[in-house]
CSV table of C-alpha atoms in Angstrom, one decimal:
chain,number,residue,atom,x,y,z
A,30,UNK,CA,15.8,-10.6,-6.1
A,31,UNK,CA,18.3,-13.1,-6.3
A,32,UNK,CA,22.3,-12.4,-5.9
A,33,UNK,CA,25.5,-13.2,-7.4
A,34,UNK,CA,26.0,-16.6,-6.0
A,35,UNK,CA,22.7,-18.2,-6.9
A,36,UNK,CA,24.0,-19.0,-10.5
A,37,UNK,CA,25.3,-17.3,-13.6
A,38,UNK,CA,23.5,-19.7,-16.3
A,39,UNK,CA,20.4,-19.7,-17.4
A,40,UNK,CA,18.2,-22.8,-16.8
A,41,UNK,CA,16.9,-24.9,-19.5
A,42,UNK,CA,14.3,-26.9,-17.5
A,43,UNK,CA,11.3,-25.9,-20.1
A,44,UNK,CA,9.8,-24.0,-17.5
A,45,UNK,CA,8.9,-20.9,-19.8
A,46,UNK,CA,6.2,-23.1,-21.8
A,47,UNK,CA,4.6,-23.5,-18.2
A,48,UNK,CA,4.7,-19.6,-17.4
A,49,UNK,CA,3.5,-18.9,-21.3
A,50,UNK,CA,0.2,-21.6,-20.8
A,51,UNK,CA,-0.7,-20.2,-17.4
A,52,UNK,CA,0.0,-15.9,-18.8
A,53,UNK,CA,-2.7,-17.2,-21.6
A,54,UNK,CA,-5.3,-19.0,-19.3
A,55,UNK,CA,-5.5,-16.3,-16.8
A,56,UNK,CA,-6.2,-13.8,-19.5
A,57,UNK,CA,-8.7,-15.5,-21.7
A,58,UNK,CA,-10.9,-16.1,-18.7
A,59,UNK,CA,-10.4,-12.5,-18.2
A,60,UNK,CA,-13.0,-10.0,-19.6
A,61,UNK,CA,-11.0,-7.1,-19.2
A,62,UNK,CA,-6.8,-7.5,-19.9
A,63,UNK,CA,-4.9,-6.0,-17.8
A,64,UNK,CA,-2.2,-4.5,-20.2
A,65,UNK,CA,0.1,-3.1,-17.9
A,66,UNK,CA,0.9,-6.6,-16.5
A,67,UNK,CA,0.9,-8.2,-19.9
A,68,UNK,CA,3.5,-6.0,-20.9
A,69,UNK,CA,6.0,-5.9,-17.4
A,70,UNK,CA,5.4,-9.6,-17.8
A,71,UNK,CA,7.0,-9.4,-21.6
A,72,UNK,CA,9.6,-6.7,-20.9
A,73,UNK,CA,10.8,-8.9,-17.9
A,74,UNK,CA,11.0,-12.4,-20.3
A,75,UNK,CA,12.4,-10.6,-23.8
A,76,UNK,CA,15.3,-9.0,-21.5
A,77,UNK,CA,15.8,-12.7,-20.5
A,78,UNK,CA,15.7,-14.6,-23.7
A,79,UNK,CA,17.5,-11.1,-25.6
A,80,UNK,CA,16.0,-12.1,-29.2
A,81,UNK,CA,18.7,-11.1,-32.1
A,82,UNK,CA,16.6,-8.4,-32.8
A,83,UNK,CA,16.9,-6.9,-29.4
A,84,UNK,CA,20.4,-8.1,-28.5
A,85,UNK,CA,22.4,-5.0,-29.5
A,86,UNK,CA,19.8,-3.1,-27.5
A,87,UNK,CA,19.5,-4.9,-24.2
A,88,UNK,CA,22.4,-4.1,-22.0
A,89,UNK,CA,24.3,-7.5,-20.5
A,90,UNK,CA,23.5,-8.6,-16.9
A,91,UNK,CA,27.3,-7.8,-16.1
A,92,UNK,CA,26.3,-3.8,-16.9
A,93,UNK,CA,23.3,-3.7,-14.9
A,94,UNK,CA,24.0,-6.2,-11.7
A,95,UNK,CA,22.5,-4.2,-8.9
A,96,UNK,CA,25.8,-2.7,-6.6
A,97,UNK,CA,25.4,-0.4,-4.0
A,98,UNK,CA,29.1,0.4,-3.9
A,99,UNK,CA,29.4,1.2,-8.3
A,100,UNK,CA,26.2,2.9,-8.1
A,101,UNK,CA,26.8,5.4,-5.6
A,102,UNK,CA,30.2,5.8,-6.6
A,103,UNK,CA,29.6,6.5,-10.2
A,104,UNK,CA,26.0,7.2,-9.8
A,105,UNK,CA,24.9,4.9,-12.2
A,106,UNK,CA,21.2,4.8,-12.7
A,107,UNK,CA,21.5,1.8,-15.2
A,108,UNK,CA,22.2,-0.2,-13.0
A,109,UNK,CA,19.5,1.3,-10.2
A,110,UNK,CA,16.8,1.1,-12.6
A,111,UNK,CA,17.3,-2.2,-14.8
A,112,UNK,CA,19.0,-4.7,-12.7
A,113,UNK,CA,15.1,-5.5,-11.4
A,114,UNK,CA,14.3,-6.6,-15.4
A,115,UNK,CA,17.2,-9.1,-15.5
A,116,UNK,CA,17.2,-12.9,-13.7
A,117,UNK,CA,19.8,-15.5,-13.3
A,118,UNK,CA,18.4,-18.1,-14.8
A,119,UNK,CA,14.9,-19.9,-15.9
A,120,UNK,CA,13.6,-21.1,-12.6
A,121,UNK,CA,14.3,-17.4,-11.3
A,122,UNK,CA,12.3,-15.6,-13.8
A,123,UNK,CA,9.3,-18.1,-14.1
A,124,UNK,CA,9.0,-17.9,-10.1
A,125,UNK,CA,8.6,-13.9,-10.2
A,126,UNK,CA,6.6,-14.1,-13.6
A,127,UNK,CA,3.8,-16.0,-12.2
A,128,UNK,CA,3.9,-13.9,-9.0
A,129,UNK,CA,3.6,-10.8,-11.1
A,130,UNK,CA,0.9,-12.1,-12.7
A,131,UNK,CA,-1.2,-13.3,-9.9
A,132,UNK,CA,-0.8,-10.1,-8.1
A,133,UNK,CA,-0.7,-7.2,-11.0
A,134,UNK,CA,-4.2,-8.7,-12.5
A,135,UNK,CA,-5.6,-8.6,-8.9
A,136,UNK,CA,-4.7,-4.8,-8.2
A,137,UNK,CA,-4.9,-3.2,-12.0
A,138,UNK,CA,-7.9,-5.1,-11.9
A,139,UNK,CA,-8.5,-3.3,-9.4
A,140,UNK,CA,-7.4,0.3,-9.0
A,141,UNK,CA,-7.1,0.8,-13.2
A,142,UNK,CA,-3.8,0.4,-16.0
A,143,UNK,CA,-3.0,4.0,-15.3
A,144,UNK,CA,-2.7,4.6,-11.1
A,145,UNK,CA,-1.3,0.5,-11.4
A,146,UNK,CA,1.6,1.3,-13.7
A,147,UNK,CA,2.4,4.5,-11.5
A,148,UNK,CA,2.3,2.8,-8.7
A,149,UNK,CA,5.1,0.3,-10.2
A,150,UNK,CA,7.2,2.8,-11.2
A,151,UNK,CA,7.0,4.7,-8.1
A,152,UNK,CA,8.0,1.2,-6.0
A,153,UNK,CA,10.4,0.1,-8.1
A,154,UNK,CA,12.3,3.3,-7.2
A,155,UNK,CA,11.3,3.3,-3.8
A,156,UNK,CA,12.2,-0.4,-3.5
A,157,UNK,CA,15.9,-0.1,-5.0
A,158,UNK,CA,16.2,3.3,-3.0
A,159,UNK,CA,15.2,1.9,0.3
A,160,UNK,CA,18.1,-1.1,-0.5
A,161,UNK,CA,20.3,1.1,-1.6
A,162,UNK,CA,20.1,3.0,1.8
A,163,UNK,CA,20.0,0.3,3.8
A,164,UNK,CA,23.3,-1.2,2.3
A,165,UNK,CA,25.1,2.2,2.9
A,166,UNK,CA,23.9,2.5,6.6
A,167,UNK,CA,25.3,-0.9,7.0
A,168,UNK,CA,28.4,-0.3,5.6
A,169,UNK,CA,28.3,3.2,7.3
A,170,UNK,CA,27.9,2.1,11.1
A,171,UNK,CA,28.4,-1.7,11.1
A,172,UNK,CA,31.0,-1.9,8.5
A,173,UNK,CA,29.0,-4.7,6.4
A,174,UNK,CA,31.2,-4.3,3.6
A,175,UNK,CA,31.3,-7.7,2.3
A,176,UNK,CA,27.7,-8.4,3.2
A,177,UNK,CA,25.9,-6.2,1.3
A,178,UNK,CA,27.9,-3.1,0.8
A,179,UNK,CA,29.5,-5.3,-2.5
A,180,UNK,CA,26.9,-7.5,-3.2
A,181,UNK,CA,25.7,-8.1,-6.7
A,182,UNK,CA,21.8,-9.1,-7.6
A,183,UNK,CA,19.2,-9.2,-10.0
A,184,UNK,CA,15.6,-9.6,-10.0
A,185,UNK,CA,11.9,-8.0,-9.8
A,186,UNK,CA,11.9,-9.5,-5.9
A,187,UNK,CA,11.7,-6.0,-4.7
A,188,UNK,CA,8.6,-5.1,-6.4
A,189,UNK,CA,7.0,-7.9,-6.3
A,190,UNK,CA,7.6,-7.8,-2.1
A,191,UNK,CA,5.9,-4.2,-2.3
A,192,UNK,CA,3.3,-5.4,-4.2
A,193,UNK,CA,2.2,-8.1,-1.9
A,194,UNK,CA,2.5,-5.4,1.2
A,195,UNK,CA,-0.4,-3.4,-0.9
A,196,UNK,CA,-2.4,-6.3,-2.0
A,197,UNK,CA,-2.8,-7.3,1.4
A,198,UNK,CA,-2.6,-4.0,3.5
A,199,UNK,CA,-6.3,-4.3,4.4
A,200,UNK,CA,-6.8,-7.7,4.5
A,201,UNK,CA,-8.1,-9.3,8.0
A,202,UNK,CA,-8.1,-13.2,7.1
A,203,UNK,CA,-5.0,-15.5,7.4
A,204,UNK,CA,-2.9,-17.2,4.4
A,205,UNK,CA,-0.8,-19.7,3.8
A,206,UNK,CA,2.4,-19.1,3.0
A,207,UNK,CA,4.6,-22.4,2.1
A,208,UNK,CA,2.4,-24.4,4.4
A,209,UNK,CA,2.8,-22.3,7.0
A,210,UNK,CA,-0.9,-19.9,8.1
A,211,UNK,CA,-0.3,-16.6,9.4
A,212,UNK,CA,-2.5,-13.4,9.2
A,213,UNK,CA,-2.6,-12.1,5.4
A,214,UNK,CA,-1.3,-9.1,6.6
A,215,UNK,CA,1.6,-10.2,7.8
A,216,UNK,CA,2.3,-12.6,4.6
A,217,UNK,CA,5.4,-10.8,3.1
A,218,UNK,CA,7.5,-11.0,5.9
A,219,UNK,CA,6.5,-14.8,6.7
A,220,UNK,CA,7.8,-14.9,2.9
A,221,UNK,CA,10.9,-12.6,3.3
A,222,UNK,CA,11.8,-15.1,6.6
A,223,UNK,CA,11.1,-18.3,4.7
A,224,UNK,CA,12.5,-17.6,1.7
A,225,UNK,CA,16.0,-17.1,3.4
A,226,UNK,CA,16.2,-19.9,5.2
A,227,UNK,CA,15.4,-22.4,2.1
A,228,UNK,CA,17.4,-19.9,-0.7
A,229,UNK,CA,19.9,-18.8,2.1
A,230,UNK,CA,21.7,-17.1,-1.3
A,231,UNK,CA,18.1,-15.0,-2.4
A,232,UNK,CA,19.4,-11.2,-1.8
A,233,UNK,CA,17.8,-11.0,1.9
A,234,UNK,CA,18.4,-6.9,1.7
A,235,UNK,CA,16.3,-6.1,-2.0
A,236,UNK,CA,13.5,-8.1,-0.4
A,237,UNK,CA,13.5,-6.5,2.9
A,238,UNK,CA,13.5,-2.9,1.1
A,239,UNK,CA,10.8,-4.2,-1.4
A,240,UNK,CA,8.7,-4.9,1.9
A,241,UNK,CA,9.7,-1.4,3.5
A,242,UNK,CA,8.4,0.4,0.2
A,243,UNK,CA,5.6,-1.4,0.6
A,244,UNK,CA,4.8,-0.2,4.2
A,245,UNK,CA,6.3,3.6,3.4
A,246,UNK,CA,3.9,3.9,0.1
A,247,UNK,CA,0.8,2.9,2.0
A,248,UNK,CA,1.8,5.0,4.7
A,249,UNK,CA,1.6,8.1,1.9
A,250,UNK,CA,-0.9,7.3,0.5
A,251,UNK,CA,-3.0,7.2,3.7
A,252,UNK,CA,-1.3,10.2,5.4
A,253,UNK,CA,0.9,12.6,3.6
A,254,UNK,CA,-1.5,13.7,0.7
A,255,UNK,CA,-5.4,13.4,-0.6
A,256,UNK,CA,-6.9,12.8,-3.3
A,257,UNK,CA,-4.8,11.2,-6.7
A,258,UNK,CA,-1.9,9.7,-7.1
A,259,UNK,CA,0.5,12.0,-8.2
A,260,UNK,CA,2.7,10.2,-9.8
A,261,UNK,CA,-1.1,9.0,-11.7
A,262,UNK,CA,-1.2,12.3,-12.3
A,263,UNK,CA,2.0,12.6,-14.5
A,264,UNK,CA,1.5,9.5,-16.6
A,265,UNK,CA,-2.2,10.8,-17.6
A,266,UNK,CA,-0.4,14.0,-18.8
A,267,UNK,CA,2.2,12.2,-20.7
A,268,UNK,CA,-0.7,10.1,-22.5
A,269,UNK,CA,-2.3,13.5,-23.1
A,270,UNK,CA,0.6,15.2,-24.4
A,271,UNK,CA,1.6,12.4,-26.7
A,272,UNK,CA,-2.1,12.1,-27.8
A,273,UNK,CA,-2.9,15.7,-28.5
A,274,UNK,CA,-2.1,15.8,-32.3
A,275,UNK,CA,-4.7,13.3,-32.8
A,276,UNK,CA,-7.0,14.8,-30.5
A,277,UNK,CA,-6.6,17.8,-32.6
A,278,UNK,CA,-6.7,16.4,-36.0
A,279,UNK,CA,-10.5,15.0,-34.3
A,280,UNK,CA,-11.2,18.2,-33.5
A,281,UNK,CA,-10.9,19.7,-36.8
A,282,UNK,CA,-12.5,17.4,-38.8
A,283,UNK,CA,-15.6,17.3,-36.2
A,284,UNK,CA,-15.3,21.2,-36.3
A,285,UNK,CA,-15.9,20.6,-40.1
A,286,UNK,CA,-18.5,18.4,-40.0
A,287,UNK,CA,-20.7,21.0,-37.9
A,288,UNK,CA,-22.6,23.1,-40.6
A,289,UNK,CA,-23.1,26.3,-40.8
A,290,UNK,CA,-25.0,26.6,-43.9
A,291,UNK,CA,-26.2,23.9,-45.9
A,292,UNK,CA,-29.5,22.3,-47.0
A,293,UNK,CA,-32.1,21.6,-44.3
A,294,UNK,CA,-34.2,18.8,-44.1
A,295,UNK,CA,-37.0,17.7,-46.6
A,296,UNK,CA,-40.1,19.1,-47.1
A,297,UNK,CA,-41.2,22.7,-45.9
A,298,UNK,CA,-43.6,24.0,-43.0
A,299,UNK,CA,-41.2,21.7,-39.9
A,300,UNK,CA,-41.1,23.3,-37.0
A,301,UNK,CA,-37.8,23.3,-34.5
A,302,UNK,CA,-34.7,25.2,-33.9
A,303,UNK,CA,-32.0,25.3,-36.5
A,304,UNK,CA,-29.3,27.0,-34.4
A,305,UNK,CA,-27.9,30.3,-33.0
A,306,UNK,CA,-27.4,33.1,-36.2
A,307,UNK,CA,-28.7,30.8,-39.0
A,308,UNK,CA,-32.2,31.0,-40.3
A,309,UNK,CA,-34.0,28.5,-42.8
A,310,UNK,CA,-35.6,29.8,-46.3
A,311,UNK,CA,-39.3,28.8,-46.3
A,312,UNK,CA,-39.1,28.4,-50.0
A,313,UNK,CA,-36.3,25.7,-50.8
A,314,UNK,CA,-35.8,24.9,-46.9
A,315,UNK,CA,-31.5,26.2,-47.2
A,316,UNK,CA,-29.9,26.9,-44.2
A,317,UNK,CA,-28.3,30.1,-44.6
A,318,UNK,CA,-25.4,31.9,-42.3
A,319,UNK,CA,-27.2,34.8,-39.8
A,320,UNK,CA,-24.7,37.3,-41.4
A,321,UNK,CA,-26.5,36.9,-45.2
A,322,UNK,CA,-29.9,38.5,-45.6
A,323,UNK,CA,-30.8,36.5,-49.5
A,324,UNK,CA,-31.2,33.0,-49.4
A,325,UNK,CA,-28.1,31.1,-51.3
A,326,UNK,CA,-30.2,28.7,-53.0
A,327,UNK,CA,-33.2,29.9,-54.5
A,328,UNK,CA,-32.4,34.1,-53.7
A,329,UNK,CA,-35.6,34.8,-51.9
A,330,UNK,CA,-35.2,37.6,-49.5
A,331,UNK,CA,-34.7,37.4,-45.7
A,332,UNK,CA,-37.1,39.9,-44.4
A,333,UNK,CA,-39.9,38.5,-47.1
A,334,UNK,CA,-42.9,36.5,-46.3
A,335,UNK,CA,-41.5,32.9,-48.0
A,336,UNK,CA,-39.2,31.9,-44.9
A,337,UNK,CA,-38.0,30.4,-41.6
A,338,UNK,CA,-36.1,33.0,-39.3
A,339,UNK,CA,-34.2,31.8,-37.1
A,340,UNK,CA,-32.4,34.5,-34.3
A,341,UNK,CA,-30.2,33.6,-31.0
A,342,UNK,CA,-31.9,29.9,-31.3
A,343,UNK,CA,-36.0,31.2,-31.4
A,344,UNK,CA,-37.4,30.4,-34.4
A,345,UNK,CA,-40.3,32.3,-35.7
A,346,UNK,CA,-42.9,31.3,-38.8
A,347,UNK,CA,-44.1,33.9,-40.9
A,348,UNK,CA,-47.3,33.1,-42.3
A,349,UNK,CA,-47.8,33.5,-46.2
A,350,UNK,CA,-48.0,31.0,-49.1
A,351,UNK,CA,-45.1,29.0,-50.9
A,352,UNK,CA,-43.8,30.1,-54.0
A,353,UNK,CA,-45.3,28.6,-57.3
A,354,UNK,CA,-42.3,25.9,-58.0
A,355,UNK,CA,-41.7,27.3,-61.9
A,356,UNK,CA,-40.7,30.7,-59.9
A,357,UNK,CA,-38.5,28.9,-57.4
A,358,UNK,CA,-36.8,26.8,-60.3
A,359,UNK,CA,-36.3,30.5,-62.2
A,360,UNK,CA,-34.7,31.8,-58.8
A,361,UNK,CA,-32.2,29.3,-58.5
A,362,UNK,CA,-31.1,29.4,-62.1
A,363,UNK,CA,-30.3,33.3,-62.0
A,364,UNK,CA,-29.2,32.7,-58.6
A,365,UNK,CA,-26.2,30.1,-59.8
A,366,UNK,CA,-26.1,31.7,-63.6
């Protein structure tokens, strides 16, 4: 998350080729693709490069900059929510991009699209709200005003922060961060401390509560509840709800294609079940509906000796001789006459 003083314009060092070769490399060596990822990582860049078709719909940076004081006093949620979609400039965006992708392939990879994508959402409001909060105490009992209280930034820092806290919650080995080892664990706030002392401008507050969220969603995760995500929970109902009419449309047209009476198989004298309150003619081999007692087909009678009865799924053979065919021809004739 990077603040008002960092820049205003956008970069034009070409470094969005190098971000669009390395998105494509990682995901053709990929068997599955992860589509959560692929699609934070284009939301993120088309609110960037706002293409004319887009333009009247993407809000500008100057609505959404990421205020503690204009959001709590005119509880604006715009600005809550999508100031972590917008970046200062090339450099900024590429930088979180390509740490997005690195990490959200590693743990949708791992945990699935659907508990993934709830698990953004649910830090990306965790990580503004723990910012938020921490801005407001400062301003409360140290009178940080200036500091932070009034400070204006952009950026997905604050997830991406969280997201390393989860990635490497249980690791035990030791990374290096900017040339410098220390225990995986540990890694984000080697990076939170680094990163301010070389980008003293980088908003030192949105990472901070990025890392917090981190440490406060593993902590419910692991403690307050069992079992799924709940927040998992809501986005598989949502896909359900906006799924059903199709689900039902399937479920009509395979309700359809289950028979109830129709022509059985070839030949006569096969042996099997043909299901619960339909029973087979022995003469022409029709599969007839429980509730008729005359064949549909060819008329011969239920209760004759020419048949297959079938009752609550036990079939039963009757033994007697098939009809001469010239009779069974006549039957069906009067029968559809």
């Amino acid at each position: 998350m990077a603040n008002f003083g960092e820049g205003r314009r956008r970069g034009t060092g070409g470094m969005l080729p190098l971000l669009a070769i390395s998105t494509v490399a990682e995901y053709y060596r990929l068997p599955w693709k992860p589509p959560v990822t692929a699609g934070l990582l284009a939301a993120n860049t088309l609110v960037y490069l706002r293409p004319a078709f887009l333009d009247p719909l993407i809000p500008h940076i100057s609505e959404v900059w990421f205020n503690p004081n204009l959001i709590l006093k005119h509880k604006d949620l715009r600005r809550f929510f999508l100031s972590a979609f917008y970046h200062l400039n090339e450099p900024h965006l590429v930088y979180n991009m390509m740490s997005l992708l690195w990490k959200g392939i590693k743990l949708e990879t791992s945990m699935g699209s659907t508990q993934f994508a709830s698990m953004v959402v649910t830090l990306l409001g965790m990580s503004q709200g723990v910012t938020l909060l921490l801005a407001k105490s400062l301003h409360v009992f140290f009178d940080y005003r200036r500091a932070y209280y009034h400070e204006y930034s952009v950026g997905f820092s604050g997830v991406l922060f969280a997201l390393k806290v989860v990635l490497n919650s249980q690791a035990e080995d030791y990374t290096s961060v900017y040339g410098v080892l220390v225990p995986t664990k540990y890694a984000a706030w080697a990076e939170l401390v680094l990163v301010q002392m070389f980008v003293p401008r980088a908003s030192f507050l949105g990472h901070l509560g990025g890392i917090l969220a981190g440490i406060l969603y593993m902590k419910m995760k692991s403690s307050s509840y069992s079992g799924s995500d709940p927040v998992a929970m809501v986005v598989r109902g949502v896909a359900r709800a906006v799924t059903w009419p199709l689900r039902f449309l399937n479920g009509l047209v395979g309700s359809r294609r289950r028979r109830i009476t129709g022509r059985g198989r070839v030949g006569r004298g096969q042996n099997g079940i043909v299901g619960a309150g339909i029973w087979r003619c022995q003469s022409c081999t029709f599969d007839n509906s429980g509730w008729e007692s005359v064949c549909e087909m060819c008329g011969s009678g239920r209760s004759g000796g020419n048949r297959w009865s079938v009752n609550q799924g036990q079939a039963h053979l009757s033994s007697s001789s098939d009809l001469p065919l010239d009779e069974l021809r006549r039957r069906r004739l009067e029968r559809f006459s």
